[in-house]
Amino acid sequence: MEIKTEIKLGDSKNILKKLDDNSVDLIFTSPPYADQRKSTYGGIHPDKYVEWFLPISEELLRVLKPSGTFVLNIKEKVVKGERSTYVMELIIAMRKQGWFWTEEFIWHKKNAFPGKWPNRFRDSWERLLQFNKSKKFNMYQKEVMVPMGDWAKTRLKNLSETDKRRDESKVGSGFGKNISNWVDRDMAYPTNVLHLATECNNKNHSAAFPEALPEWFIKLFTKPEDIVLDPFMGSGTTNFVAQRMNRNSIGIEILPEYYQRVKDQLEPTKLLLLEPDDEYESIKLNRRHAVR
Ligand SMILES: C[S@@+](CC[C@H](N)C(=O)[O-])C[C@H]1O[C@@H](n2cnc3c(N)ncnc32)[C@H](O)[C@@H]1O
């Protein structure tokens, strides 16, 4: 069995046209944010962002399988004392393009650096927007379960009648909790807030995200041998993680120096041994030259 990692140099708008329709299981990416990091890889004016992104998202919609998911890591910045609205405009435009905006996850940056501004506090979170092509998509929820923790000991000890009934909540939210179902269980489903530190092993890119970020979504939305795509590859974090997790992947990067760096570090194929119990074992290393 072979796991393939293909990386391509060029503008996603053009390169994506070469990929087959309905061929990708998960698109996970962090695009250039509007007008940020101009010095390294250019910026797009916030007013032009939607116009710039839509031809790319049109291709992404075409290449994604109906059962697949697109996760977009993005955060609008502050311009002249006001938050930009281009992310909200993008969500609306993508819905018109045919995407379902299924969910918004929050990445809480546990170690946001300290600072003081006259009109706001330090920004310690980013959005991960989940888009789908159909309302029925693959989601392997058990793969991301978390330990119940201490909450269970205190909250589950004294259950009220409301807690024990379905479709009733103390706050009248209409969401039944039926908390008693969780007594004696060790694991629970997580929330849509991910608490992760920002630091990452790869120091060769000014905007690399931590490996734990793509890892969580790859676990949730794919199974081994599925295909993961990152159309704004940067230092290749998504592709390295996908390969380690035995997923095929494709990465696209416009800047030759980033592309070359990933190419030098990555094995384009990884061989797997098929175990009798369907577990796979890697027999090759992911990275030829570790960057840590
Ligand atoms: C925010 S960074 C991605 C960082 C990446 N997640 C990582 O962990 O290293 C965005 C990347 O997209 C690349 N890029 C910008 N415009 C592009 C385009 N039109 N097609 C392909 N890549 C592009 C930039 O050069 C940059 O490396």
Coordinates of C-alpha atoms and ligand atoms in Angstrom, one line a residue:
M1 CA 0.0 0.0 0.0
E2 CA 1.3 3.4 -0.9
I3 CA 0.5 6.9 0.5
K4 CA 1.2 9.7 -1.9
T5 CA 2.0 13.3 -1.1
E6 CA 2.0 15.5 -4.3
I7 CA 3.1 19.0 -4.1
K8 CA 2.6 21.5 -6.9
L9 CA 4.2 24.9 -7.6
G10 CA 1.9 27.7 -8.9
D11 CA -1.3 29.7 -8.3
S12 CA -4.1 27.6 -6.9
K13 CA -6.5 29.3 -9.2
N14 CA -4.8 27.6 -12.1
I15 CA -3.4 24.4 -10.6
L16 CA -6.7 23.4 -9.1
K17 CA -8.2 23.2 -12.6
K18 CA -6.0 20.1 -13.2
L19 CA -7.5 18.1 -10.3
D20 CA -10.5 15.8 -10.9
D21 CA -14.1 16.6 -10.0
N22 CA -15.2 15.1 -6.7
S23 CA -11.8 13.7 -5.8
V24 CA -10.8 15.2 -2.4
D25 CA -12.1 14.2 1.0
L26 CA -10.8 17.1 3.1
I27 CA -9.6 20.6 2.2
F28 CA -7.7 22.1 5.1
T29 CA -6.0 25.5 4.6
S30 CA -5.0 28.9 5.9
P31 CA -5.0 31.3 3.0
P32 CA -3.1 34.6 3.0
Y33 CA -5.1 37.0 5.2
A34 CA -6.0 40.3 3.7
D35 CA -3.1 42.8 3.5
Q36 CA -1.0 40.8 6.0
R37 CA 2.6 39.7 5.5
K38 CA 3.0 41.8 2.4
S39 CA 6.7 41.6 2.8
T40 CA 6.8 37.8 2.5
Y41 CA 4.1 36.6 0.1
G42 CA 2.0 39.6 -0.8
G43 CA -1.3 40.7 0.5
I44 CA -4.8 41.2 -0.9
H45 CA -6.7 44.4 -0.1
P46 CA -9.7 43.6 2.2
D47 CA -12.0 45.1 -0.3
K48 CA -10.8 42.8 -3.0
Y49 CA -10.5 39.7 -0.9
V50 CA -13.9 38.1 -1.8
E51 CA -13.3 38.8 -5.5
W52 CA -9.8 37.2 -5.2
F53 CA -11.0 34.1 -3.3
L54 CA -14.2 33.1 -5.2
P55 CA -12.5 31.7 -8.4
I56 CA -10.4 29.5 -6.0
S57 CA -13.4 28.4 -3.9
E58 CA -15.3 27.6 -7.1
E59 CA -12.6 25.1 -8.0
L60 CA -12.5 23.8 -4.5
L61 CA -16.2 23.1 -4.7
R62 CA -15.7 21.2 -7.9
V63 CA -12.8 19.0 -6.6
L64 CA -14.4 18.2 -3.2
K65 CA -16.4 15.0 -2.9
P66 CA -20.0 15.4 -1.9
S67 CA -19.1 13.6 1.4
G68 CA -16.1 15.8 1.9
T69 CA -15.4 18.9 4.1
F70 CA -13.6 22.2 3.6
V71 CA -12.1 23.8 6.7
L72 CA -10.8 27.4 6.2
N73 CA -8.6 28.9 8.9
I74 CA -9.0 32.7 8.7
K75 CA -9.3 35.8 10.9
E76 CA -10.1 39.3 9.9
K77 CA -7.7 42.0 11.2
V78 CA -8.3 45.5 12.6
V79 CA -8.1 48.4 10.2
K80 CA -8.2 51.9 11.5
G81 CA -9.8 50.8 14.8
E82 CA -12.4 48.6 13.2
R83 CA -12.6 44.9 12.4
S84 CA -12.7 44.2 8.7
T85 CA -15.9 42.5 7.5
Y86 CA -14.3 40.6 4.6
V87 CA -14.6 37.2 6.3
M88 CA -18.3 37.7 6.8
E89 CA -18.7 38.9 3.2
L90 CA -16.8 35.8 2.1
I91 CA -19.1 33.5 4.0
I92 CA -22.1 35.1 2.4
A93 CA -20.6 34.9 -1.1
M94 CA -19.5 31.3 -0.7
R95 CA -23.1 30.4 0.3
K96 CA -24.3 32.0 -2.9
Q97 CA -21.6 30.0 -4.7
G98 CA -23.2 26.7 -3.5
W99 CA -21.4 26.0 -0.2
F100 CA -23.2 25.1 3.0
W101 CA -21.7 26.9 5.9
T102 CA -22.0 24.1 8.4
E103 CA -20.0 25.3 11.5
E104 CA -17.5 27.6 12.9
F105 CA -14.8 26.3 15.2
I106 CA -12.7 28.5 17.3
W107 CA -9.0 28.0 17.8
H108 CA -8.2 29.5 21.2
K109 CA -4.5 30.3 21.1
K110 CA -3.5 29.4 24.6
N111 CA -0.3 31.3 24.6
A112 CA -1.2 34.6 22.8
F113 CA 1.6 37.0 23.5
P114 CA 0.9 39.8 25.9
G115 CA 0.2 43.4 24.8
K116 CA -1.8 46.5 25.4
W117 CA -4.0 48.5 23.0
P118 CA -6.1 51.6 23.9
N119 CA -9.4 50.2 22.5
R120 CA -9.2 46.4 22.7
F121 CA -7.5 43.4 24.3
R122 CA -5.0 41.0 22.7
D123 CA -6.5 38.8 20.1
S124 CA -6.2 35.1 21.2
W125 CA -8.5 33.2 18.7
E126 CA -8.9 32.4 15.1
R127 CA -11.8 31.1 13.1
L128 CA -12.0 27.7 11.4
L129 CA -14.9 27.9 9.1
Q130 CA -16.4 24.5 8.0
F131 CA -18.0 24.4 4.6
N132 CA -19.7 21.4 2.9
K133 CA -21.0 20.6 -0.5
S134 CA -23.8 18.5 0.9
K135 CA -25.5 18.3 4.3
K136 CA -24.5 14.7 4.6
F137 CA -20.8 14.4 5.0
N138 CA -18.3 12.1 6.6
M139 CA -17.6 12.9 10.2
Y140 CA -15.8 10.4 12.5
Q141 CA -16.8 11.9 15.8
K142 CA -15.5 9.1 18.0
E143 CA -11.9 9.8 16.8
V144 CA -11.8 13.2 18.6
M145 CA -13.5 12.2 21.9
V146 CA -11.9 13.7 25.0
P147 CA -11.7 12.4 28.6
M148 CA -14.7 13.5 30.8
G149 CA -12.4 15.0 33.3
D150 CA -13.2 16.4 36.7
W151 CA -16.5 18.0 35.4
A152 CA -18.1 14.6 35.5
K153 CA -17.2 14.0 39.2
T154 CA -19.0 17.2 40.4
R155 CA -21.7 17.8 37.9
L156 CA -22.9 14.3 37.5
K157 CA -23.0 13.5 41.2
N158 CA -26.2 15.5 41.9
L159 CA -28.5 15.2 38.9
S160 CA -31.7 17.1 39.0
E161 CA -35.0 15.9 37.4
T162 CA -34.4 18.2 34.5
D163 CA -31.0 16.7 33.9
K164 CA -32.5 13.3 33.7
R165 CA -35.2 14.2 31.1
R166 CA -34.6 14.6 27.4
D167 CA -35.5 17.9 25.6
E168 CA -35.6 20.0 28.7
S169 CA -33.1 22.5 29.9
K170 CA -33.0 24.8 32.9
V171 CA -32.3 27.8 30.7
G172 CA -35.2 27.0 28.4
S173 CA -32.8 26.8 25.4
G174 CA -34.8 23.9 24.0
F175 CA -31.8 21.7 23.9
G176 CA -32.3 18.6 25.9
K177 CA -29.1 17.5 27.7
N178 CA -30.1 14.2 29.2
I179 CA -26.9 14.4 31.2
S180 CA -27.6 11.2 33.1
N181 CA -26.7 9.4 29.8
W182 CA -23.1 10.3 30.5
V183 CA -22.8 8.9 34.1
D184 CA -20.1 6.2 34.2
R185 CA -18.7 7.2 30.9
D186 CA -15.0 8.1 30.6
M187 CA -15.1 9.9 27.3
A188 CA -17.2 12.8 26.0
Y189 CA -17.5 14.6 22.6
P190 CA -15.5 17.8 22.4
T191 CA -16.8 21.3 22.0
N192 CA -16.3 23.5 18.9
V193 CA -13.5 25.4 20.7
L194 CA -10.0 24.0 20.3
H195 CA -7.5 25.1 23.0
L196 CA -4.0 24.9 21.3
A197 CA -0.8 26.7 21.7
T198 CA 0.4 28.7 18.7
E199 CA 4.0 27.4 18.7
C200 CA 4.9 25.1 15.9
N201 CA 7.9 23.0 15.1
N202 CA 8.4 24.5 11.7
K203 CA 10.1 27.9 12.0
N204 CA 10.7 28.3 8.2
H205 CA 7.4 30.1 7.5
S206 CA 6.0 33.3 9.0
A207 CA 2.4 31.9 9.3
A208 CA 2.7 28.2 9.9
F209 CA 0.0 26.7 12.1
P210 CA 0.7 24.1 14.7
E211 CA 0.5 20.5 13.6
A212 CA -2.2 19.8 16.2
L213 CA -4.6 21.9 14.2
P214 CA -4.7 20.0 10.9
E215 CA -4.3 16.7 12.9
W216 CA -7.6 17.3 14.8
F217 CA -9.6 18.0 11.6
I218 CA -7.9 15.2 9.6
K219 CA -9.0 12.8 12.4
L220 CA -12.5 14.1 12.4
F221 CA -13.2 14.2 8.7
T222 CA -11.1 11.5 7.1
K223 CA -9.9 8.0 7.4
P224 CA -6.6 6.4 6.3
E225 CA -5.9 6.6 2.6
D226 CA -8.4 9.4 2.0
I227 CA -7.2 12.5 0.1
V228 CA -6.4 15.8 1.9
L229 CA -5.7 19.0 0.0
D230 CA -4.1 22.3 1.1
P231 CA -4.3 24.9 -1.7
F232 CA -2.1 27.4 0.3
M233 CA 0.6 24.9 1.5
G234 CA 3.2 27.3 3.0
S235 CA 5.7 25.1 4.9
G236 CA 3.6 22.0 4.2
T237 CA 2.2 21.4 7.8
T238 CA -1.1 19.9 6.5
N239 CA 0.8 17.6 4.1
F240 CA 3.4 16.4 6.7
V241 CA 0.6 15.7 9.2
A242 CA -1.5 14.0 6.5
Q243 CA 1.4 11.7 5.6
R244 CA 2.1 10.8 9.2
M245 CA -1.6 9.9 9.6
N246 CA -1.5 7.8 6.4
R247 CA -3.7 10.0 4.3
N248 CA -2.8 10.9 0.7
S249 CA -2.4 14.6 0.2
I250 CA -1.9 17.4 -2.3
G251 CA -0.3 20.8 -1.5
I252 CA -0.1 23.9 -3.7
E253 CA 2.2 26.8 -3.1
I254 CA 2.9 29.9 -5.2
L255 CA 6.3 30.8 -3.8
P256 CA 9.2 28.7 -5.2
E257 CA 11.3 28.9 -2.0
Y258 CA 8.5 27.5 0.2
Y259 CA 7.7 24.8 -2.4
Q260 CA 11.3 23.8 -2.7
R261 CA 11.8 23.6 1.0
V262 CA 8.8 21.2 1.4
K263 CA 10.0 19.2 -1.6
D264 CA 13.4 18.8 0.0
Q265 CA 11.9 17.6 3.3
L266 CA 9.1 15.3 2.1
E267 CA 9.0 11.7 0.9
P268 CA 6.6 11.8 -2.1
T269 CA 5.5 8.3 -1.3
K270 CA 5.3 6.3 1.9
L271 CA 4.9 2.5 1.9
L272 CA 2.6 0.9 4.4
L273 CA 2.3 -2.7 5.6
L274 CA -1.2 -4.0 5.8
E275 CA -1.7 -5.8 9.1
P276 CA -4.1 -8.7 9.5
D277 CA -6.3 -6.6 11.8
D278 CA -6.4 -3.7 9.3
E279 CA -4.0 -1.6 11.2
Y280 CA -1.3 0.0 9.1
E281 CA 2.3 0.4 10.0
S282 CA 4.6 2.9 8.6
I283 CA 7.9 1.7 7.3
K284 CA 9.3 5.0 6.1
L285 CA 10.1 8.2 7.9
N286 CA 7.9 11.3 7.1
R287 CA 10.6 13.9 7.0
R288 CA 14.0 13.5 5.6
H289 CA 15.4 16.5 7.5
A290 CA 13.5 17.4 10.6
V291 CA 13.2 21.1 11.1
R292 CA 13.0 21.1 14.9
Ligands
LIG1 C1 -1.0 31.5 5.7 S1 0.2 30.7 4.7 C2 0.0 29.0 4.9 C3 0.8 28.5 6.1 C4 0.7 27.0 6.3 N1 -0.6 26.6 6.8 C5 1.8 26.4 7.1 O1 1.5 25.8 8.2 O2 3.0 26.7 6.8 C6 -0.4 31.0 3.1 C7 0.5 30.5 2.0 O3 -0.2 30.6 0.7 C8 0.7 30.9 -0.3 N2 -0.1 31.5 -1.4 C9 -0.6 32.8 -1.5 N3 -1.3 32.9 -2.6 C10 -1.4 31.7 -3.2 C11 -2.0 31.2 -4.4 N4 -2.7 32.0 -5.2 N5 -1.8 29.9 -4.7 C12 -1.0 29.1 -3.9 N6 -0.4 29.5 -2.8 C13 -0.6 30.8 -2.5 C14 1.7 31.9 0.4 O4 2.9 32.0 -0.3 C15 1.8 31.3 1.8 O5 2.9 30.4 1.8

